[in-house]
Amino acid sequence: MMISPAGLKIIEKLEKSGFEAFFVGGCVRDVLMGKTPGDIDITTSASPADVMNIFEKTYPTGINHGTVTVVENGILAEVTTYRCEKGYKDFRHPDGVEFVSDISEDLSRRDFTVNAIAYNPERGIIDNFGGQKDIENKVIRCVGEPDRRFSEDALRMVRAVRFAATLGFEIEEKSLMAIRKNAHLVANISKERIAVEFEKAVLGDFPEKLVLLRETGLIKHLAENGGTIDFSLIDKLKDLPKIAPLRFAVIMNDGAADFLKELRFSNKTIKTTESLAAGMGISTPLEIKKYITKNGIENAKLLVHINSKKYETELEKILAEKHPIFVKDLKINGSDLAEMGITGAKTGKIISYLLEKVWEKPSLNTKGDLIKMIGEVAE
Ligand code: ATP
Ligand code: MG
């Protein structure tokens, strides 16, 4: 099984230095499913200090929980020391992180069986919890007792839905029941951590699984504005490209901004989502041109994925024929007007009027025609 040549080098180096090291988590799961792995996670018996000594280029990205990012051949890998977690008093932060010497102990603290498989070319696959069988049966199942695992770290419930939506798996019945029971604990989790999982779920190949957020009651506790999501529109998502604001706009429409703000999404994401939501359903050339002046051409292009065929045809025509859209496209400008003795507030009024005229009829955008129309503007 080949997961990542750069990752393999890291594992070999750690083993040469006398430590154990395995691929673990998403990269093993993905390769077993025949998919290209995303990020590379490695688990090792070496301490963070050892890891930083052994490799030339490292960053202590999560040193508090034993994670060091190692750069090998330009590839980043997260190398984490075997650990277990002590108690959780607040449903989110382990009271302390304890490093351990045994891979099995490390695997038992992981969230789901499909994420708790370790692999190393010499030692083979370590799968103490039936992760391979669950991959085969497409099941998300907690490692250990679901009720306890979710009350330890409530984010795991959102992650369960995220993996359902990215992998297309079913959440196993006992785990699902435990989510219903513990859903309220999600209110304790930082909004940023929730946002990461929510976005991954929305961008998944099986976004229809997001209905699980409603069915389990998680949505009420995820955010105060969770009610913003229109679950009847979830089915539309899978035909859309994996662009977060596009998918957000479709399922949230008007209230998107409040929900996204609450989850601390970037201003850029919020603004783009709002712009796209504002353009949903438009189709006439006039509407499109007005939209472009307010929201830009990039957003107008994204709207072809949500709006009607007519919208797409009209937009293509506007762009191909280079219709005048912006004030700068007008064949007359402020200094031309000034030369004609028109100044002050009147200038803006005339420009807006002329722009609307050429939006409706692009061929009117000649200096001669525009000058003729100036007289139509009321004093
Ligand atoms: P992705 O493909 O999105 O990277 P992943 O499974 O690798 O998915 P990560 O969030 O990168 O997910 O986490 C890496 C691994 O760390 C997981 O596979 C799991 O074993 C473990 N893990 C992550 N978060 C938790 C958690 N909250 N509780 C228990 N284990 C976790
Ligand atoms: Mg990962």
Short mmCIF file of C-alpha atoms and ligand atoms in Angstrom, two decimals:
data_model
loop_
_atom_site.label_atom_id
_atom_site.label_comp_id
_atom_site.label_asym_id
_atom_site.label_seq_id
_atom_site.Cartn_x
_atom_site.Cartn_y
_atom_site.Cartn_z
CA MET A 1 0.00 0.00 0.00
CA MET A 2 1.55 3.33 -1.05
CA ILE A 3 0.30 6.33 0.88
CA SER A 4 2.94 9.00 0.35
CA PRO A 5 6.61 8.72 -0.63
CA ALA A 6 7.53 11.75 1.49
CA GLY A 7 5.60 10.32 4.44
CA LEU A 8 7.35 7.00 3.98
CA LYS A 9 10.73 8.75 4.20
CA ILE A 10 9.70 10.33 7.49
CA ILE A 11 8.61 6.98 8.86
CA GLU A 12 11.87 5.33 7.79
CA LYS A 13 13.96 8.08 9.37
CA LEU A 14 12.07 7.79 12.66
CA GLU A 15 12.48 4.00 12.67
CA LYS A 16 16.20 4.29 11.87
CA SER A 17 16.51 6.53 14.91
CA GLY A 18 15.04 3.75 17.04
CA PHE A 19 11.38 4.83 17.22
CA GLU A 20 8.15 3.36 15.90
CA ALA A 21 6.14 5.32 13.34
CA PHE A 22 2.94 4.67 11.37
CA PHE A 23 0.67 6.39 8.91
CA VAL A 24 -2.66 6.92 10.67
CA GLY A 25 -6.04 8.61 10.32
CA GLY A 26 -7.46 10.02 7.11
CA CYS A 27 -4.56 9.10 4.85
CA VAL A 28 -4.80 5.38 5.68
CA ARG A 29 -8.60 5.46 5.44
CA ASP A 30 -8.55 7.25 2.10
CA VAL A 31 -5.98 4.94 0.49
CA LEU A 32 -7.89 1.88 1.71
CA MET A 33 -10.93 3.38 -0.01
CA GLY A 34 -8.95 3.86 -3.22
CA LYS A 35 -8.90 7.64 -2.87
CA THR A 36 -6.01 10.09 -2.96
CA PRO A 37 -5.13 11.03 0.61
CA GLY A 38 -5.46 14.62 1.78
CA ASP A 39 -3.07 15.57 4.55
CA ILE A 40 -0.54 13.08 5.88
CA ASP A 41 -0.76 12.13 9.56
CA ILE A 42 1.97 10.09 11.20
CA THR A 43 1.90 8.73 14.72
CA THR A 44 5.15 7.88 16.48
CA SER A 45 6.72 6.76 19.74
CA ALA A 46 9.25 9.61 19.39
CA SER A 47 8.64 12.65 21.59
CA PRO A 48 8.07 16.05 19.96
CA ALA A 49 11.61 17.05 20.99
CA ASP A 50 13.00 13.92 19.31
CA VAL A 51 11.06 14.66 16.15
CA MET A 52 12.40 18.20 16.06
CA ASN A 53 15.94 16.89 16.49
CA ILE A 54 15.68 14.23 13.82
CA PHE A 55 14.32 16.42 11.03
CA GLU A 56 15.84 19.54 9.57
CA LYS A 57 12.67 21.45 8.84
CA THR A 58 9.95 21.29 11.49
CA TYR A 59 7.27 23.54 12.95
CA PRO A 60 5.83 23.04 16.44
CA THR A 61 2.26 23.49 15.12
CA GLY A 62 0.44 21.65 17.88
CA ILE A 63 3.17 21.07 20.38
CA ASN A 64 0.68 21.10 23.31
CA HIS A 65 -0.87 17.90 22.08
CA GLY A 66 2.38 16.50 20.74
CA THR A 67 2.11 17.50 17.09
CA VAL A 68 5.09 18.69 15.04
CA THR A 69 4.78 19.50 11.35
CA VAL A 70 7.67 18.00 9.40
CA VAL A 71 8.62 19.14 5.89
CA GLU A 72 10.12 16.44 3.69
CA ASN A 73 10.68 16.96 -0.06
CA GLY A 74 8.45 20.00 0.15
CA ILE A 75 5.57 17.89 1.55
CA LEU A 76 4.09 18.64 4.99
CA ALA A 77 3.25 15.84 7.40
CA GLU A 78 1.78 16.14 10.88
CA VAL A 79 3.82 13.95 13.18
CA THR A 80 2.14 13.30 16.54
CA THR A 81 3.54 11.45 19.52
CA TYR A 82 1.54 8.41 20.75
CA ARG A 83 -0.74 9.70 23.41
CA CYS A 84 -3.81 9.06 25.45
CA GLU A 85 -6.07 11.68 26.91
CA LYS A 86 -6.86 12.13 30.56
CA GLY A 87 -10.30 13.26 31.71
CA TYR A 88 -12.42 15.92 30.07
CA LYS A 89 -14.16 18.17 32.58
CA ASP A 90 -15.43 20.69 30.04
CA PHE A 91 -16.49 18.42 27.13
CA ARG A 92 -13.77 19.76 24.86
CA HIS A 93 -10.29 20.03 26.36
CA PRO A 94 -8.56 17.00 27.76
CA ASP A 95 -7.43 17.88 31.30
CA GLY A 96 -3.97 16.83 30.25
CA VAL A 97 -2.19 15.05 27.44
CA GLU A 98 -0.19 12.05 28.37
CA PHE A 99 2.31 10.48 26.02
CA VAL A 100 2.29 6.70 25.93
CA SER A 101 4.62 4.07 24.49
CA ASP A 102 2.09 1.82 22.83
CA ILE A 103 0.43 2.39 19.46
CA SER A 104 -2.69 0.51 20.61
CA GLU A 105 -3.28 3.04 23.32
CA ASP A 106 -2.92 5.85 20.82
CA LEU A 107 -5.42 4.23 18.45
CA SER A 108 -7.96 3.81 21.23
CA ARG A 109 -8.18 7.57 21.84
CA ARG A 110 -9.14 8.23 18.22
CA ASP A 111 -12.68 9.14 17.26
CA PHE A 112 -13.95 6.56 14.76
CA THR A 113 -12.88 3.06 13.79
CA VAL A 114 -12.23 4.13 10.18
CA ASN A 115 -9.83 6.78 11.51
CA ALA A 116 -8.07 4.44 13.93
CA ILE A 117 -6.16 2.26 11.47
CA ALA A 118 -2.36 2.50 11.45
CA TYR A 119 -0.04 1.33 8.69
CA ASN A 120 3.67 0.89 8.31
CA PRO A 121 5.19 -1.08 5.41
CA GLU A 122 7.20 -3.34 7.72
CA ARG A 123 4.66 -3.91 10.46
CA GLY A 124 1.63 -3.85 8.18
CA ILE A 125 -1.84 -2.73 9.19
CA ILE A 126 -2.90 -2.34 12.81
CA ASP A 127 -6.67 -2.33 13.01
CA ASN A 128 -7.78 -3.09 16.55
CA PHE A 129 -11.35 -1.82 16.19
CA GLY A 130 -12.57 -3.28 12.91
CA GLY A 131 -11.96 -0.14 10.90
CA GLN A 132 -11.40 -2.01 7.62
CA LYS A 133 -14.69 -3.86 8.00
CA ASP A 134 -16.45 -0.57 8.72
CA ILE A 135 -14.90 0.97 5.60
CA GLU A 136 -16.21 -1.99 3.62
CA ASN A 137 -19.69 -1.62 5.14
CA LYS A 138 -19.55 2.16 4.93
CA VAL A 139 -20.13 2.74 8.61
CA ILE A 140 -19.03 5.52 10.99
CA ARG A 141 -18.66 3.89 14.40
CA CYS A 142 -17.09 5.28 17.54
CA VAL A 143 -13.96 3.71 18.97
CA GLY A 144 -15.24 2.55 22.36
CA GLU A 145 -18.45 3.64 24.06
CA PRO A 146 -20.17 6.35 21.96
CA ASP A 147 -21.84 8.05 24.90
CA ARG A 148 -18.51 8.46 26.68
CA ARG A 149 -16.56 9.45 23.59
CA PHE A 150 -19.05 12.19 22.65
CA SER A 151 -19.26 13.58 26.14
CA GLU A 152 -15.44 13.68 26.28
CA ASP A 153 -15.25 15.80 23.15
CA ALA A 154 -18.54 17.02 21.70
CA LEU A 155 -16.91 18.06 18.42
CA ARG A 156 -16.78 14.35 17.55
CA MET A 157 -20.54 14.46 16.93
CA VAL A 158 -20.13 17.12 14.27
CA ARG A 159 -17.19 15.15 12.87
CA ALA A 160 -19.41 12.08 12.59
CA VAL A 161 -21.78 14.03 10.35
CA ARG A 162 -18.81 15.46 8.47
CA PHE A 163 -17.47 11.99 7.68
CA ALA A 164 -20.95 10.81 6.68
CA ALA A 165 -21.05 13.74 4.23
CA THR A 166 -17.53 13.33 2.86
CA LEU A 167 -17.37 9.53 2.73
CA GLY A 168 -21.05 8.76 2.11
CA PHE A 169 -21.18 6.45 5.14
CA GLU A 170 -24.03 5.76 7.58
CA ILE A 171 -23.55 6.58 11.24
CA GLU A 172 -23.92 3.34 13.20
CA GLU A 173 -27.10 3.12 15.30
CA LYS A 174 -25.58 3.28 18.79
CA SER A 175 -23.34 6.18 17.81
CA LEU A 176 -26.34 7.94 16.27
CA MET A 177 -28.40 7.50 19.42
CA ALA A 178 -25.54 8.85 21.49
CA ILE A 179 -25.40 11.94 19.28
CA ARG A 180 -29.12 12.59 19.87
CA LYS A 181 -28.54 12.27 23.59
CA ASN A 182 -25.43 14.47 23.76
CA ALA A 183 -26.19 17.01 21.02
CA HIS A 184 -26.58 19.86 23.54
CA LEU A 185 -22.91 19.52 24.52
CA VAL A 186 -21.88 21.00 21.17
CA ALA A 187 -22.76 24.40 22.62
CA ASN A 188 -19.49 24.15 24.60
CA ILE A 189 -17.32 23.76 21.52
CA SER A 190 -15.43 26.64 19.94
CA LYS A 191 -17.19 28.00 16.87
CA GLU A 192 -13.97 27.87 14.85
CA ARG A 193 -13.62 24.12 15.33
CA ILE A 194 -17.26 23.62 14.41
CA ALA A 195 -16.84 25.79 11.32
CA VAL A 196 -13.97 23.63 10.01
CA GLU A 197 -16.10 20.49 10.21
CA PHE A 198 -19.24 22.21 8.92
CA GLU A 199 -17.43 23.54 5.86
CA LYS A 200 -15.90 20.14 5.11
CA ALA A 201 -19.36 18.57 5.37
CA VAL A 202 -20.94 21.14 3.05
CA LEU A 203 -18.14 20.57 0.53
CA GLY A 204 -18.45 16.79 0.77
CA ASP A 205 -19.42 14.42 -2.04
CA PHE A 206 -22.56 13.47 -0.09
CA PRO A 207 -23.80 16.82 1.25
CA GLU A 208 -27.34 15.42 1.50
CA LYS A 209 -26.09 13.78 4.70
CA LEU A 210 -26.22 17.21 6.29
CA VAL A 211 -29.84 16.42 7.16
CA LEU A 212 -28.28 14.45 10.00
CA LEU A 213 -27.60 17.80 11.68
CA ARG A 214 -31.35 18.29 11.90
CA GLU A 215 -32.30 14.68 12.58
CA THR A 216 -29.91 14.45 15.53
CA GLY A 217 -30.82 17.87 16.94
CA LEU A 218 -27.20 19.04 16.54
CA ILE A 219 -28.18 22.04 14.44
CA LYS A 220 -29.95 23.77 17.34
CA HIS A 221 -26.77 23.71 19.41
CA LEU A 222 -24.26 24.35 16.64
CA ALA A 223 -25.17 28.02 16.39
CA GLU A 224 -27.99 30.27 17.50
CA ASN A 225 -28.71 30.99 13.86
CA GLY A 226 -28.77 27.32 12.90
CA GLY A 227 -32.41 27.74 11.91
CA THR A 228 -31.15 29.66 8.90
CA ILE A 229 -30.32 26.50 7.02
CA ASP A 230 -33.12 25.40 4.72
CA PHE A 231 -32.78 21.63 4.76
CA SER A 232 -35.28 21.26 1.93
CA LEU A 233 -32.58 22.68 -0.36
CA ILE A 234 -29.79 20.34 0.74
CA ASP A 235 -30.37 18.00 -2.19
CA LYS A 236 -29.32 20.73 -4.61
CA LEU A 237 -25.79 20.84 -3.22
CA LYS A 238 -24.29 17.76 -4.77
CA ASP A 239 -24.60 19.13 -8.31
CA LEU A 240 -22.67 22.28 -7.40
CA PRO A 241 -18.90 22.77 -7.58
CA LYS A 242 -17.08 22.54 -4.26
CA ILE A 243 -16.95 26.26 -3.58
CA ALA A 244 -18.04 27.05 -0.03
CA PRO A 245 -19.84 30.40 -0.57
CA LEU A 246 -21.76 28.92 -3.50
CA ARG A 247 -23.02 26.01 -1.45
CA PHE A 248 -23.65 28.23 1.60
CA ALA A 249 -25.71 30.67 -0.50
CA VAL A 250 -27.97 27.91 -1.77
CA ILE A 251 -28.90 26.46 1.61
CA MET A 252 -29.00 29.68 3.65
CA ASN A 253 -30.07 32.39 1.31
CA ASP A 254 -31.10 35.48 3.31
CA GLY A 255 -29.86 34.69 6.79
CA ALA A 256 -26.47 33.37 5.71
CA ALA A 257 -24.45 36.27 7.06
CA ASP A 258 -25.55 35.87 10.68
CA PHE A 259 -24.94 32.15 10.74
CA LEU A 260 -21.52 32.43 9.08
CA LYS A 261 -20.51 35.32 11.33
CA GLU A 262 -21.45 33.32 14.37
CA LEU A 263 -19.20 30.49 13.18
CA ARG A 264 -16.41 33.07 12.57
CA PHE A 265 -16.05 32.49 8.86
CA SER A 266 -13.83 35.04 7.13
CA ASN A 267 -15.32 38.34 5.97
CA LYS A 268 -14.48 37.34 2.44
CA THR A 269 -16.50 34.13 2.66
CA ILE A 270 -19.42 35.97 4.24
CA LYS A 271 -19.36 38.75 1.67
CA THR A 272 -19.18 36.35 -1.29
CA THR A 273 -22.00 34.24 0.14
CA GLU A 274 -24.17 37.31 0.57
CA SER A 275 -23.39 38.51 -2.95
CA LEU A 276 -24.32 35.14 -4.42
CA ALA A 277 -27.50 34.93 -2.37
CA ALA A 278 -28.45 38.40 -3.63
CA GLY A 279 -28.13 37.26 -7.24
CA MET A 280 -30.19 34.10 -6.97
CA GLY A 281 -33.06 34.00 -9.45
CA ILE A 282 -32.04 36.96 -11.63
CA SER A 283 -32.05 36.42 -15.39
CA THR A 284 -32.68 39.58 -17.45
CA PRO A 285 -29.76 41.49 -18.99
CA LEU A 286 -30.70 44.56 -16.99
CA GLU A 287 -30.71 42.63 -13.70
CA ILE A 288 -27.41 40.99 -14.59
CA LYS A 289 -25.65 44.24 -15.45
CA LYS A 290 -26.91 45.94 -12.32
CA TYR A 291 -25.75 42.91 -10.35
CA ILE A 292 -22.26 43.03 -11.88
CA THR A 293 -21.78 46.70 -10.99
CA LYS A 294 -22.57 45.92 -7.35
CA ASN A 295 -21.02 42.46 -6.97
CA GLY A 296 -18.38 42.07 -9.68
CA ILE A 297 -17.95 39.76 -12.63
CA GLU A 298 -16.48 36.87 -10.64
CA ASN A 299 -19.64 36.48 -8.57
CA ALA A 300 -21.78 36.84 -11.67
CA LYS A 301 -19.85 33.95 -13.24
CA LEU A 302 -20.37 31.77 -10.16
CA LEU A 303 -24.10 32.37 -10.38
CA VAL A 304 -24.33 30.27 -13.57
CA HIS A 305 -24.17 27.24 -11.26
CA ILE A 306 -27.28 28.33 -9.36
CA ASN A 307 -29.37 30.34 -11.79
CA SER A 308 -31.38 29.37 -14.88
CA LYS A 309 -30.09 28.46 -18.33
CA LYS A 310 -31.43 31.83 -19.49
CA TYR A 311 -29.15 33.55 -16.98
CA GLU A 312 -26.15 31.72 -18.35
CA THR A 313 -27.00 32.54 -21.96
CA GLU A 314 -27.57 36.21 -21.18
CA LEU A 315 -24.36 36.52 -19.16
CA GLU A 316 -22.32 34.86 -21.90
CA LYS A 317 -23.78 37.27 -24.43
CA ILE A 318 -23.03 40.30 -22.26
CA LEU A 319 -19.42 39.25 -21.82
CA ALA A 320 -18.80 38.03 -25.38
CA GLU A 321 -20.28 41.18 -26.91
CA LYS A 322 -18.51 43.32 -24.31
CA HIS A 323 -21.64 45.26 -23.39
CA PRO A 324 -21.03 48.47 -21.46
CA ILE A 325 -21.60 47.73 -17.75
CA PHE A 326 -19.60 50.15 -15.64
CA VAL A 327 -19.50 53.95 -15.61
CA LYS A 328 -16.03 53.74 -17.11
CA ASP A 329 -17.46 51.92 -20.13
CA LEU A 330 -19.64 54.91 -21.07
CA LYS A 331 -18.41 56.82 -24.10
CA ILE A 332 -18.92 60.03 -22.18
CA ASN A 333 -17.42 61.09 -18.86
CA GLY A 334 -17.47 63.81 -16.23
CA SER A 335 -15.05 66.10 -18.06
CA ASP A 336 -17.10 65.83 -21.25
CA LEU A 337 -20.11 66.97 -19.24
CA ALA A 338 -18.10 69.72 -17.54
CA GLU A 339 -17.17 71.06 -20.96
CA MET A 340 -20.86 71.28 -21.68
CA GLY A 341 -21.31 73.31 -18.51
CA ILE A 342 -22.79 70.43 -16.45
CA THR A 343 -21.30 70.08 -12.97
CA GLY A 344 -22.14 69.03 -9.42
CA ALA A 345 -25.00 66.69 -8.50
CA LYS A 346 -26.39 66.89 -11.99
CA THR A 347 -23.37 65.02 -13.37
CA GLY A 348 -24.07 61.91 -11.29
CA LYS A 349 -27.72 61.99 -12.15
CA ILE A 350 -27.00 62.15 -15.87
CA ILE A 351 -24.35 59.43 -15.75
CA SER A 352 -26.73 57.04 -13.93
CA TYR A 353 -29.47 57.77 -16.40
CA LEU A 354 -27.21 57.17 -19.41
CA LEU A 355 -25.80 54.01 -17.92
CA GLU A 356 -29.29 52.54 -17.47
CA LYS A 357 -30.08 53.43 -21.08
CA VAL A 358 -27.01 51.63 -22.44
CA TRP A 359 -27.65 48.66 -20.13
CA GLU A 360 -30.98 48.33 -21.90
CA LYS A 361 -29.57 49.03 -25.35
CA PRO A 362 -25.77 48.74 -25.72
CA SER A 363 -25.79 50.25 -29.23
CA LEU A 364 -26.71 53.61 -27.67
CA ASN A 365 -23.20 53.87 -26.27
CA THR A 366 -21.85 56.39 -28.73
CA LYS A 367 -20.90 59.91 -27.78
CA GLY A 368 -23.45 61.34 -30.20
CA ASP A 369 -26.36 59.26 -28.87
CA LEU A 370 -25.41 59.89 -25.27
CA ILE A 371 -25.26 63.66 -25.75
CA LYS A 372 -28.68 63.55 -27.38
CA MET A 373 -30.14 61.76 -24.35
CA ILE A 374 -28.80 64.29 -21.81
CA GLY A 375 -31.80 66.49 -22.43
CA GLU A 376 -34.14 63.68 -21.26
CA VAL A 377 -32.87 64.01 -17.70
CA ALA A 378 -35.11 66.21 -15.61
CA GLU A 379 -33.63 69.33 -13.98
P1 ATP B 1 -9.18 14.55 6.65
O1 ATP B 1 -9.21 13.69 5.47
O2 ATP B 1 -10.20 15.63 6.60
O3 ATP B 1 -7.82 15.10 7.01
P2 ATP B 1 -8.84 13.00 9.04
O4 ATP B 1 -9.52 11.73 9.44
O5 ATP B 1 -7.39 12.92 8.75
O6 ATP B 1 -9.67 13.59 7.84
P3 ATP B 1 -8.18 15.07 10.89
O7 ATP B 1 -9.08 16.10 11.43
O8 ATP B 1 -7.07 15.45 9.99
O9 ATP B 1 -9.14 14.02 10.18
O10 ATP B 1 -7.60 14.23 12.14
C1 ATP B 1 -6.62 13.25 11.98
C2 ATP B 1 -6.92 12.06 12.87
O11 ATP B 1 -6.83 12.45 14.25
C3 ATP B 1 -8.30 11.46 12.70
O12 ATP B 1 -8.35 10.53 11.64
C4 ATP B 1 -8.51 10.80 14.05
O13 ATP B 1 -7.82 9.60 14.14
C5 ATP B 1 -7.84 11.79 15.01
N1 ATP B 1 -8.76 12.83 15.52
C6 ATP B 1 -8.95 14.07 15.02
N2 ATP B 1 -9.82 14.77 15.77
C7 ATP B 1 -10.20 13.95 16.78
C8 ATP B 1 -11.08 14.09 17.90
N3 ATP B 1 -11.76 15.22 18.11
N4 ATP B 1 -11.19 13.03 18.75
C9 ATP B 1 -10.49 11.89 18.54
N5 ATP B 1 -9.65 11.72 17.51
C10 ATP B 1 -9.50 12.72 16.64
MG MG B 2 -6.15 14.50 8.24
#
